[in-house]
Tab-separated table of C-alpha atoms in Angstrom:
chain	number	residue	atom	x	y	z
A	29	UNK	CA	-49.019	44.462	-166.906
A	30	UNK	CA	-52.418	43.414	-167.260
A	31	UNK	CA	-51.505	39.619	-167.679
A	32	UNK	CA	-49.852	39.646	-164.227
A	33	UNK	CA	-52.445	41.782	-162.251
A	34	UNK	CA	-55.427	40.313	-163.866
A	35	UNK	CA	-54.275	36.984	-165.615
A	36	UNK	CA	-57.767	35.393	-165.988
A	37	UNK	CA	-59.232	38.754	-167.631
A	38	UNK	CA	-56.191	39.110	-169.950
A	39	UNK	CA	-56.487	35.344	-171.037
A	40	UNK	CA	-60.137	35.848	-171.479
A	41	UNK	CA	-59.758	38.718	-173.893
A	42	UNK	CA	-56.917	36.561	-175.829
A	43	UNK	CA	-59.468	33.651	-176.131
A	44	UNK	CA	-62.537	36.269	-177.180
A	45	UNK	CA	-60.130	37.839	-179.643
A	46	UNK	CA	-59.047	34.564	-181.042
A	47	UNK	CA	-62.418	33.815	-182.745
A	48	UNK	CA	-61.912	34.011	-186.169
A	49	UNK	CA	-59.286	33.193	-189.100
A	50	UNK	CA	-55.483	34.008	-188.676
A	51	UNK	CA	-52.627	33.771	-191.080
A	52	UNK	CA	-49.271	32.761	-189.784
A	53	UNK	CA	-46.583	35.397	-190.729
A	54	UNK	CA	-43.411	34.445	-188.891
A	55	UNK	CA	-42.186	31.742	-186.626
A	56	UNK	CA	-38.802	30.757	-184.809
A	57	UNK	CA	-39.521	27.252	-185.268
A	58	UNK	CA	-39.049	24.828	-182.574
A	59	UNK	CA	-35.770	24.415	-180.905
A	60	UNK	CA	-34.597	21.472	-182.997
A	61	UNK	CA	-35.584	23.421	-186.177
A	62	UNK	CA	-33.540	26.466	-185.044
A	63	UNK	CA	-30.324	24.141	-184.739
A	64	UNK	CA	-31.188	22.563	-187.868
A	65	UNK	CA	-31.142	25.618	-189.891
A	66	UNK	CA	-28.937	27.706	-187.709
A	67	UNK	CA	-31.569	30.560	-187.769
A	68	UNK	CA	-34.202	31.847	-185.191
A	69	UNK	CA	-36.822	33.839	-187.311
A	70	UNK	CA	-38.451	32.519	-190.191
A	71	UNK	CA	-40.768	34.316	-192.677
A	72	UNK	CA	-43.458	31.785	-193.361
A	73	UNK	CA	-43.741	31.954	-197.180
A	74	UNK	CA	-46.564	29.319	-197.797
A	75	UNK	CA	-49.943	30.349	-196.959
A	76	UNK	CA	-51.203	28.769	-193.402
A	77	UNK	CA	-54.092	29.699	-191.949
A	78	UNK	CA	-55.547	28.845	-188.331
A	79	UNK	CA	-59.229	29.328	-187.490
A	80	UNK	CA	-60.552	29.190	-184.093
A	81	UNK	CA	-64.414	29.077	-183.108
A	82	UNK	CA	-64.528	30.046	-179.478
A	83	UNK	CA	-68.308	30.314	-179.488
A	84	UNK	CA	-68.920	26.653	-180.254
A	85	UNK	CA	-69.251	23.899	-177.865
A	86	UNK	CA	-67.081	22.117	-177.777
A	87	UNK	CA	-64.489	24.912	-179.301
A	88	UNK	CA	-63.298	24.239	-183.027
A	89	UNK	CA	-59.854	24.645	-184.452
A	90	UNK	CA	-58.812	24.494	-188.247
A	91	UNK	CA	-55.513	24.558	-189.630
A	92	UNK	CA	-54.684	24.501	-193.166
A	93	UNK	CA	-51.941	24.641	-195.897
A	94	UNK	CA	-52.832	26.502	-198.922
A	95	UNK	CA	-51.628	27.448	-202.204
A	96	UNK	CA	-53.658	30.602	-203.248
A	97	UNK	CA	-57.220	29.656	-202.247
A	98	UNK	CA	-56.775	26.075	-202.643
A	99	UNK	CA	-56.120	23.973	-199.634
A	100	UNK	CA	-53.524	21.384	-199.859
A	101	UNK	CA	-54.011	19.908	-196.222
A	102	UNK	CA	-56.439	20.893	-193.503
A	103	UNK	CA	-56.642	19.670	-190.165
A	104	UNK	CA	-60.020	19.791	-188.312
A	105	UNK	CA	-60.444	19.251	-184.253
A	106	UNK	CA	-61.059	20.518	-181.130
A	107	UNK	CA	-59.620	22.673	-178.372
A	108	UNK	CA	-59.866	23.835	-174.866
A	109	UNK	CA	-58.493	27.081	-173.339
A	110	UNK	CA	-57.031	27.387	-169.861
A	111	UNK	CA	-58.023	30.909	-168.439
A	112	UNK	CA	-55.454	30.751	-165.837
A	113	UNK	CA	-52.248	29.816	-168.205
A	114	UNK	CA	-53.881	31.342	-171.346
A	115	UNK	CA	-53.111	27.750	-172.755
A	116	UNK	CA	-54.925	26.493	-175.648
A	117	UNK	CA	-54.672	22.623	-175.718
A	118	UNK	CA	-55.885	21.124	-178.971
A	119	UNK	CA	-56.014	17.748	-180.997
A	120	UNK	CA	-57.346	17.221	-184.399
A	121	UNK	CA	-59.676	14.453	-185.278
A	122	UNK	CA	-59.840	14.921	-189.110
A	123	UNK	CA	-57.672	15.586	-191.934
A	124	UNK	CA	-58.628	16.677	-195.599
A	125	UNK	CA	-55.918	15.958	-198.249
A	126	UNK	CA	-56.370	17.495	-201.483
A	127	UNK	CA	-60.210	17.286	-200.847
A	128	UNK	CA	-60.258	13.662	-199.541
A	129	UNK	CA	-61.628	13.428	-195.874
A	130	UNK	CA	-59.813	10.965	-193.422
A	131	UNK	CA	-60.499	10.494	-189.504
A	132	UNK	CA	-57.674	10.681	-187.506
A	133	UNK	CA	-56.890	8.499	-184.320
A	134	UNK	CA	-55.710	10.153	-181.363
A	135	UNK	CA	-51.844	11.175	-181.699
A	136	UNK	CA	-52.269	10.616	-185.626
A	137	UNK	CA	-52.013	14.395	-186.382
A	138	UNK	CA	-49.053	14.764	-183.920
A	139	UNK	CA	-47.083	12.171	-186.111
A	140	UNK	CA	-48.019	13.635	-189.431
A	141	UNK	CA	-47.225	17.228	-188.223
A	142	UNK	CA	-43.756	16.044	-186.882
A	143	UNK	CA	-42.956	14.051	-189.950
A	144	UNK	CA	-43.856	16.854	-192.509
A	145	UNK	CA	-42.324	19.929	-190.390
A	146	UNK	CA	-45.520	21.255	-189.747
A	147	UNK	CA	-45.527	19.954	-186.232
A	148	UNK	CA	-43.289	19.442	-183.222
A	149	UNK	CA	-41.831	16.099	-182.325
A	150	UNK	CA	-42.911	17.119	-178.629
A	151	UNK	CA	-46.232	16.965	-179.768
A	152	UNK	CA	-45.850	13.211	-180.620
A	153	UNK	CA	-44.299	12.789	-176.985
A	154	UNK	CA	-47.373	14.681	-175.489
A	155	UNK	CA	-49.697	12.503	-177.254
A	156	UNK	CA	-47.891	9.346	-176.037
A	157	UNK	CA	-48.420	10.900	-172.630
A	158	UNK	CA	-52.067	11.440	-173.391
A	159	UNK	CA	-51.233	15.095	-173.498
A	160	UNK	CA	-52.577	17.256	-176.037
A	161	UNK	CA	-50.525	19.985	-178.507
A	162	UNK	CA	-50.591	23.157	-177.075
A	163	UNK	CA	-50.011	27.004	-177.620
A	164	UNK	CA	-49.330	29.495	-174.609
A	165	UNK	CA	-50.902	32.409	-176.021
A	166	UNK	CA	-49.175	36.050	-175.116
A	167	UNK	CA	-51.570	38.348	-176.861
A	168	UNK	CA	-54.432	38.485	-179.567
A	169	UNK	CA	-55.949	41.644	-180.534
A	170	UNK	CA	-57.854	42.768	-183.463
A	171	UNK	CA	-55.064	42.506	-185.723
A	172	UNK	CA	-52.106	40.311	-184.243
A	173	UNK	CA	-51.765	37.271	-182.089
A	174	UNK	CA	-48.593	35.767	-180.638
A	175	UNK	CA	-48.028	32.398	-178.833
A	176	UNK	CA	-45.474	29.852	-177.931
A	177	UNK	CA	-45.919	26.574	-179.263
A	178	UNK	CA	-45.244	23.218	-177.492
A	179	UNK	CA	-42.036	22.916	-179.245
A	180	UNK	CA	-40.642	26.349	-177.838
A	181	UNK	CA	-40.969	28.370	-181.025
A	182	UNK	CA	-42.594	31.456	-181.031
A	183	UNK	CA	-45.099	32.296	-183.685
A	184	UNK	CA	-46.915	35.581	-185.149
A	185	UNK	CA	-50.151	35.798	-186.942
A	186	UNK	CA	-52.234	38.382	-188.703
A	187	UNK	CA	-55.807	38.477	-188.563
A	188	UNK	CA	-57.645	37.315	-192.009
A	189	UNK	CA	-60.430	39.554	-192.935
A	190	UNK	CA	-63.111	37.409	-194.961
A	191	UNK	CA	-62.281	39.166	-198.133
A	192	UNK	CA	-58.755	38.137	-197.932
A	193	UNK	CA	-59.469	34.499	-197.257
């Protein structure tokens, strides 16, 4: 496969293709969630969107949960992308809840994510070790993206065309 033969080129293609907005469709959840609910694959019924701005410096990430077009909660931060490992490491430094903006200290987003079920307990442990939350990207093209999160779960996104937002 191209990933094995040319890992940096494959990862650079993933990064370039990530630019834009994505809607989470399916997730296996973390290993802990799989055990808790005795299931491995879950359709993600609420509108969860992630945006990646790869052309900005530093690169920007946004993660939000919506009801229709109204955002209930949005996290904003920056990310770095390792072209050898195809690994995206991120941290959120701001949260907006029902339109109210609140700055976050390092590691606070991980705690909010873990306690709400939106993130993994492993992100809290990583933050305590001064390590960022991450996704190991498997693929991203013009329509579909797949990655494994820091908690071990797999996720599948579909690209959002501007009119679909």
